[in-house]
Short mmCIF file of C-alpha atoms in Angstrom, two decimals:
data_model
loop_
_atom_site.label_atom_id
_atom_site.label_comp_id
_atom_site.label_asym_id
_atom_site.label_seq_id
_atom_site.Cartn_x
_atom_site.Cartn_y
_atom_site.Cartn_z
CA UNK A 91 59.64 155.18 9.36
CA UNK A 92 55.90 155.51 8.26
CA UNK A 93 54.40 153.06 5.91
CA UNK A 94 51.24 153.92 2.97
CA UNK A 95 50.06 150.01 3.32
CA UNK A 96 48.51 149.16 6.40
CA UNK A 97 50.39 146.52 8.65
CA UNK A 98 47.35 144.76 10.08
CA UNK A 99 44.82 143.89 7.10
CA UNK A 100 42.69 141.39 7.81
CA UNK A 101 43.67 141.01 11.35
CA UNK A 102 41.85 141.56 14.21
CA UNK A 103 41.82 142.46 17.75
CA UNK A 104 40.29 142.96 20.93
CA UNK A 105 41.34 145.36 23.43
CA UNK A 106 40.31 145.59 26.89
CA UNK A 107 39.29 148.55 28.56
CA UNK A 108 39.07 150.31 25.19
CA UNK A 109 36.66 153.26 25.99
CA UNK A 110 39.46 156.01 27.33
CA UNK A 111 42.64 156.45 27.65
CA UNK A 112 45.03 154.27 26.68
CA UNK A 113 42.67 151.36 25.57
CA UNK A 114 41.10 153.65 23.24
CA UNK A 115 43.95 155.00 21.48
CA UNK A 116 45.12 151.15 21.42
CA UNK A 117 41.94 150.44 19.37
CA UNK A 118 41.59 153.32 17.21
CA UNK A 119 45.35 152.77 15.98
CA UNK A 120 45.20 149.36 15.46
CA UNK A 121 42.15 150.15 13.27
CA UNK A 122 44.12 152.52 11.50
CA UNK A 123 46.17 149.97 10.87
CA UNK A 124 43.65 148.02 9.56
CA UNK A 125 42.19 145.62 12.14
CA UNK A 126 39.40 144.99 13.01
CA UNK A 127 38.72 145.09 16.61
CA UNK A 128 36.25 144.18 19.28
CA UNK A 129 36.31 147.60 22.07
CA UNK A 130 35.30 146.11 25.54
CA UNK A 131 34.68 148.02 28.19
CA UNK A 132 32.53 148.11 31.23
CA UNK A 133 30.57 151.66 30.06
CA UNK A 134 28.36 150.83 27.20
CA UNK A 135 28.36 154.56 26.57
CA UNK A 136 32.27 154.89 26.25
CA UNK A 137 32.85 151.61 24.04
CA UNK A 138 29.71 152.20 21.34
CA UNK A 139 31.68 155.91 21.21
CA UNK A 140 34.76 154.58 19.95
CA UNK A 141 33.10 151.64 18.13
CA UNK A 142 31.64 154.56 16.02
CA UNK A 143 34.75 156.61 15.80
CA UNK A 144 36.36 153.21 14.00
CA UNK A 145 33.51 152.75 11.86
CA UNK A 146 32.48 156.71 10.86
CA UNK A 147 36.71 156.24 9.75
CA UNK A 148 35.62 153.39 7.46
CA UNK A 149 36.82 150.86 9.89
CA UNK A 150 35.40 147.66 11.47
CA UNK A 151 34.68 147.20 15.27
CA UNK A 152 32.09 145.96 17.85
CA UNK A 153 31.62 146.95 21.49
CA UNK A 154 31.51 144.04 24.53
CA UNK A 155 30.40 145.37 27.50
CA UNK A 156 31.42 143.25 30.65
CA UNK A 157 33.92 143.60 33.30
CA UNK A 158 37.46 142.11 32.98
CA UNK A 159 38.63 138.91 35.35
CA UNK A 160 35.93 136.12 35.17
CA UNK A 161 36.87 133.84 32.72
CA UNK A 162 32.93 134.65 31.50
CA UNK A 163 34.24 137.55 30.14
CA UNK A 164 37.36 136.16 28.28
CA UNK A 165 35.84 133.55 26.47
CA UNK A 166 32.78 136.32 25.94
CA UNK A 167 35.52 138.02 23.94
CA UNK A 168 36.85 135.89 22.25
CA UNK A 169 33.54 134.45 20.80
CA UNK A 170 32.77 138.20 19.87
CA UNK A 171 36.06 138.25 17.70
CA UNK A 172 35.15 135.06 15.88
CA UNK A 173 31.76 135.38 15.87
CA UNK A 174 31.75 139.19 13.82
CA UNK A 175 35.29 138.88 12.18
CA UNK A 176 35.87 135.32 11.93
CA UNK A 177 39.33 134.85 14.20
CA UNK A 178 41.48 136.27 16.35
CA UNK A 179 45.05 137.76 15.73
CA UNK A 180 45.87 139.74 18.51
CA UNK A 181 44.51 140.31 22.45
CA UNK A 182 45.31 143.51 24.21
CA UNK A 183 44.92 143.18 28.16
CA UNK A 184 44.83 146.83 29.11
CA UNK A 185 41.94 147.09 31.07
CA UNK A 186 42.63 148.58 34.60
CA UNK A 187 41.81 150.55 37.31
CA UNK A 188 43.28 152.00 40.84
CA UNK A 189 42.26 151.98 44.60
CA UNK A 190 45.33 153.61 46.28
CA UNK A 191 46.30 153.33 49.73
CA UNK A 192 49.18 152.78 52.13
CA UNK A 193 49.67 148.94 53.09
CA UNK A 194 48.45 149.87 56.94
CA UNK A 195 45.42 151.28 54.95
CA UNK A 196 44.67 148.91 52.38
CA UNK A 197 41.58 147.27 52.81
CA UNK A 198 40.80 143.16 51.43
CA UNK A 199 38.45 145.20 48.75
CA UNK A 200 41.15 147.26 47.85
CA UNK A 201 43.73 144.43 47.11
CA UNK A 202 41.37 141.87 46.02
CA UNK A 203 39.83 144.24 43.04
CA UNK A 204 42.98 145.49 41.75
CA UNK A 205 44.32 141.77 41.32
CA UNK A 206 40.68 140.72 39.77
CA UNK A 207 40.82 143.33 36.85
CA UNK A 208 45.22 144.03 36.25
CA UNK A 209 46.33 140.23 37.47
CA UNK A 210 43.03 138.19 37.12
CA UNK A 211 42.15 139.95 34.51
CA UNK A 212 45.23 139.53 32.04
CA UNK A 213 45.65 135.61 33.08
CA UNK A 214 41.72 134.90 31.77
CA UNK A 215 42.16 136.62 28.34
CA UNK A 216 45.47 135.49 27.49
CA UNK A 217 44.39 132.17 28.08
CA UNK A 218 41.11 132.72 26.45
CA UNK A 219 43.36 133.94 23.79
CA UNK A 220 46.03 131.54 23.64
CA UNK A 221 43.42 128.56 23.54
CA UNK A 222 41.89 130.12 20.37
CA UNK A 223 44.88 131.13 18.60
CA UNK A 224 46.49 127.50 19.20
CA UNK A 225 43.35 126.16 17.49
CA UNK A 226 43.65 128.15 14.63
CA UNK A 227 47.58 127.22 14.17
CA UNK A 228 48.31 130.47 12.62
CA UNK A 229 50.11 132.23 15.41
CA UNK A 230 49.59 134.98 17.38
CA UNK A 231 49.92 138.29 19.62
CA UNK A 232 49.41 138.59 23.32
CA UNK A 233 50.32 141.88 24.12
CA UNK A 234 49.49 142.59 28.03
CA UNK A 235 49.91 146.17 29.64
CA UNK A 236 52.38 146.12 32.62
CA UNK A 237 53.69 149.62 34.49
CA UNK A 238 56.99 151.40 35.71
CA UNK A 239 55.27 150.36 39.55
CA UNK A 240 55.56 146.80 38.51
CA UNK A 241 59.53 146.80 37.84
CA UNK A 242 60.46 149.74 40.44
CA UNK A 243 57.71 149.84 43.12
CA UNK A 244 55.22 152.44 43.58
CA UNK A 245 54.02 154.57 46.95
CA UNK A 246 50.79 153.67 47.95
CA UNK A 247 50.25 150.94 45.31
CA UNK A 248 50.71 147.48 46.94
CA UNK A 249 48.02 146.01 44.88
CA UNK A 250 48.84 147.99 41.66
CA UNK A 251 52.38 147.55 41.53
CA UNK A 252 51.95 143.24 43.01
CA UNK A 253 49.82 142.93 40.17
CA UNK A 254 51.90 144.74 37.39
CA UNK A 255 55.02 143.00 38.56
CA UNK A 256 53.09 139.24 38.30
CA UNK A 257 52.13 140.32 34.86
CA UNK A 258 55.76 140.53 34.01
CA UNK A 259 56.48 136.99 35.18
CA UNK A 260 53.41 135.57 33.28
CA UNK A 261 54.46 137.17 30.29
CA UNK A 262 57.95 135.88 30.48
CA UNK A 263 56.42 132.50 30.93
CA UNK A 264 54.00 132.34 28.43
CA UNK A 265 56.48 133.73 25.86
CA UNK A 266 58.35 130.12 26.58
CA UNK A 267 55.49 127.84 26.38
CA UNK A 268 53.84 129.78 23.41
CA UNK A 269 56.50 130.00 20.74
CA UNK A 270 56.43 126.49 19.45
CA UNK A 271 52.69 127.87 18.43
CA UNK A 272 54.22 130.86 17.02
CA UNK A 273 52.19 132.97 19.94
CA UNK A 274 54.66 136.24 20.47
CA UNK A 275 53.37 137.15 24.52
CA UNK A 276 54.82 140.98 25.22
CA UNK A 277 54.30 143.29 28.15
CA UNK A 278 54.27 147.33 27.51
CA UNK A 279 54.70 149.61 30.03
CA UNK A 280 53.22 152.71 28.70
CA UNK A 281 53.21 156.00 30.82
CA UNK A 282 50.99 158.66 29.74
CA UNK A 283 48.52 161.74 30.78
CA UNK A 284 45.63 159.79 31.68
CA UNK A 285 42.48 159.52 34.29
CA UNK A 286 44.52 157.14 36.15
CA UNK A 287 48.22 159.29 35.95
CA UNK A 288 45.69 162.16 37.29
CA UNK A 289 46.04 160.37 40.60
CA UNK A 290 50.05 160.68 41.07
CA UNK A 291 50.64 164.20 42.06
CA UNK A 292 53.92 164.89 40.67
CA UNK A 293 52.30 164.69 37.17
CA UNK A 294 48.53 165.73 38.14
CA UNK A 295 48.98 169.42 36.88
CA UNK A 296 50.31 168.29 33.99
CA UNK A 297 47.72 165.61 32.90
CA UNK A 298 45.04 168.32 33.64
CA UNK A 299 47.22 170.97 31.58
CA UNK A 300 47.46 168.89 28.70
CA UNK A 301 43.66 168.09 28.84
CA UNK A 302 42.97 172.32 28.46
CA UNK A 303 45.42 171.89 25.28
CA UNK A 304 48.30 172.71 26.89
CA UNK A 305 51.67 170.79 25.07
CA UNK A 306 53.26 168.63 28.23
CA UNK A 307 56.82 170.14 28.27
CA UNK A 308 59.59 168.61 26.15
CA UNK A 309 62.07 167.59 29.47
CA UNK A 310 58.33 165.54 30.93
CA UNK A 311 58.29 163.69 27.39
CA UNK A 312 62.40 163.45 26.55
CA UNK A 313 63.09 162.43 30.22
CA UNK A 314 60.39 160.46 31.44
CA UNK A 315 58.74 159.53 28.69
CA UNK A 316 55.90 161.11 29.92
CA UNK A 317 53.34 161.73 26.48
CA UNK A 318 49.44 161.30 25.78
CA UNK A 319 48.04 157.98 25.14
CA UNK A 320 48.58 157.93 21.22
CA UNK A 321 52.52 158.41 21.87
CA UNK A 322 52.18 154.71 23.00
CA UNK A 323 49.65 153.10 20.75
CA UNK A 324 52.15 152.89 17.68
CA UNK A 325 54.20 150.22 19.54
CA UNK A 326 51.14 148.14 20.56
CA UNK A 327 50.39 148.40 16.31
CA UNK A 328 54.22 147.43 15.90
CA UNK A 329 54.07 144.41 18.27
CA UNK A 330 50.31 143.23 16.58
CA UNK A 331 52.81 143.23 13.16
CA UNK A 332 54.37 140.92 11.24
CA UNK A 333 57.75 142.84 11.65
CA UNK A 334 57.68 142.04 15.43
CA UNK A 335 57.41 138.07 14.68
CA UNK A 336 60.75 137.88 16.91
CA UNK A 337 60.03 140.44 19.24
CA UNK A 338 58.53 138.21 22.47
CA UNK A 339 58.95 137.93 26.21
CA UNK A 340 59.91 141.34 26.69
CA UNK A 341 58.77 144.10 28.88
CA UNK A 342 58.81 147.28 26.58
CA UNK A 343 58.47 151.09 27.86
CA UNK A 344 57.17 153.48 25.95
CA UNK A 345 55.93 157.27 26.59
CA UNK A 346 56.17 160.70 25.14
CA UNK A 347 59.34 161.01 23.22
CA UNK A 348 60.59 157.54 23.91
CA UNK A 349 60.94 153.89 23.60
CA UNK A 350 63.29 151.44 25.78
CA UNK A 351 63.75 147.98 27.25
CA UNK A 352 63.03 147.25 30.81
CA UNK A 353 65.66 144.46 31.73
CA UNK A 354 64.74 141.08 33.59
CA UNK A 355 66.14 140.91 37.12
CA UNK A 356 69.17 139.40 37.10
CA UNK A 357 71.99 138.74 39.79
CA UNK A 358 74.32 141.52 40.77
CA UNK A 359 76.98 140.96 43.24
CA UNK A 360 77.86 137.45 44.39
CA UNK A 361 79.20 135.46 47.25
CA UNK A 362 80.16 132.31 47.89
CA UNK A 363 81.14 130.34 51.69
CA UNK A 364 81.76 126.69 51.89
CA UNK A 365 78.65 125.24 53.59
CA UNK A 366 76.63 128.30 53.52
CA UNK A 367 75.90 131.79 55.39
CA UNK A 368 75.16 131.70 59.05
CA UNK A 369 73.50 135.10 60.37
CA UNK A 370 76.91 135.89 61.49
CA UNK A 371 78.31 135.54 58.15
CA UNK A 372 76.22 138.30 56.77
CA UNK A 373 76.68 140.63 59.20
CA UNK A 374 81.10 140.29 58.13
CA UNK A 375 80.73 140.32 55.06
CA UNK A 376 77.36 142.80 53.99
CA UNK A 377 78.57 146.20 54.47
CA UNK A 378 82.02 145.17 51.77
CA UNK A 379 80.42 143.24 49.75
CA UNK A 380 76.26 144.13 48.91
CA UNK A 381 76.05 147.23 50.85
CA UNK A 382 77.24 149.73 47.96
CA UNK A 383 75.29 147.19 45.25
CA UNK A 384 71.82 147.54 46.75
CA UNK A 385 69.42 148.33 44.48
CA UNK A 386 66.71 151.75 44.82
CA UNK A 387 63.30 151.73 44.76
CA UNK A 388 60.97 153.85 43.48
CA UNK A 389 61.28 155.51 40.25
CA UNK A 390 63.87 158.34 39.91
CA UNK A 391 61.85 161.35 39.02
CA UNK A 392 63.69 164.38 36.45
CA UNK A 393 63.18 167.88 37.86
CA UNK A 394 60.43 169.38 35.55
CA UNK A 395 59.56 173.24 35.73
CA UNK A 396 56.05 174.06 36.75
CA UNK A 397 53.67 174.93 33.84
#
């Protein structure tokens, strides 16, 4: 369903780590939509580019240039919001970034920045966020950007996917002790051909493909939900809305040629033994009982033909 009358007038936004990828098709959309929207980033270059892509489209933005995590930066953005537009409506946390390694290779640096920008990062502008939207009593959108490693587990990501997963279980919180303010708090988990899906090599042909203007094949985007960054911007538009005023606490995926609901972990199989489980216990009763229930890890990848 497509509407003629923007669903965002008079909003407006601020999305983090808007100057590629995903953050900037987050920005330009919700433009198109009508808001108007504050483009941080930490290249000046990259964020003044799509500040002028908004505006050459007859839209309204401003760049702020500062790195997410320090609280400096949240409140930085939200003054920029109010300061050039008046309020704020809507806070995108997208900003990210990787540092891969095995857990036996995984340095302090490697952990610690991943947390500051994805975990850090998210908690500081939502707040920032939440604090300003309270005061203005009009409600609000948090919408924070989670991953597939967060709810399955990814190789070589122990910082990427600890952070992605605690973003899930601050969103589910803060959807609780936001809606008396009428503050909707969503997590998406978008997957899509970009700098940072170069990395994974199962899709790194593809992403570089698609980039020489090659269509990603229709199995990638039907059954992974694999698609380019604009494929997910129209749900980030869609939870900014009106229409999603009862969407909140959710954890949404989106990619390619689809849309679905990640569910919240939730017990499986059960057992019960008056006064509790010794060791011994276990061992009797594990291999009838959990063994066949455990759950995988990882995600579960489709067979795709080489380009």
């Amino acid at each position: 369903m497509t509407t003629s009358t923007p669903l965002l007038t008079d909003k407006v936004a601020v999305v983090t780590g808007a100057g590629q990828g995903l953050g900037r098709a987050y920005a330009l959309e919700l433009a198109r939509q009508g808001a108007a929207v504050v483009v941080n980033d930490i290249d000046a270059q990259a964020a003044q580019a799509v500040v002028n892509e908004i505006t050459d489209a007859g839209g309204r933005a401003v760049a702020a240039v500062a790195p997410v995590g320090p609280t400096s930066t949240a409140d930085a953005l939200v003054a920029a919001a109010v300061d050039n537009f008046g309020r704020l409506d809507v806070m995108v946390t997208n900003a990210g970034l990787l540092r891969d390694k095995v857990l036996w290779k995984m340095s302090d640096d490697d952990f610690d920045q991943v947390i500051e920008v994805h975990l850090r990062g998210t908690f500081t502008c939502a707040r920032a966020a939440a604090i300003r939207m309270r005061e203005q009593g009009e409600g609000g959108r948090i919408i924070c950007v989670a991953s597939p490693a967060g709810q399955r587990g990814n190789f070589g990501q122990t910082n990427y996917s600890g952070a992605k997963a605690g973003i899930a279980g601050m969103v589910r919180t803060w959807a609780m002790e936001l809606a008396k303010a009428g503050i909707t708090v969503n997590a998406v988990a978008p997957v899509a051909a970009t700098a940072m899906t170069e990395t994974i090599p199962f899709l790194a042909d593809h992403v570089r493909a698609l980039a020489e203007g090659v269509p990603l094949p229709d199995q990638l985007r039907h059954d992974l939900g694999f698609g380019t960054p604009e494929d997910a911007a129209g749900l980030i538009s869609f939870l900014a809305s009106d229409s999603a005023a009862g969407v909140t606490g959710q954890v949404i995926a989106v990619g390619g040629d689809r849309v679905a609901l990640w569910s919240h972990p939730q017990l499986t199989e059960k057992a019960y033994h008056t006064g509790g489980f010794s060791a011994e216990d276990l061992i009797e009763i594990w291999p009838g009982t959990f063994a066949e229930h455990q759950e995988s890890v990882g995600e579960d990848l489709p067979e795709v033909a080489p380009r």
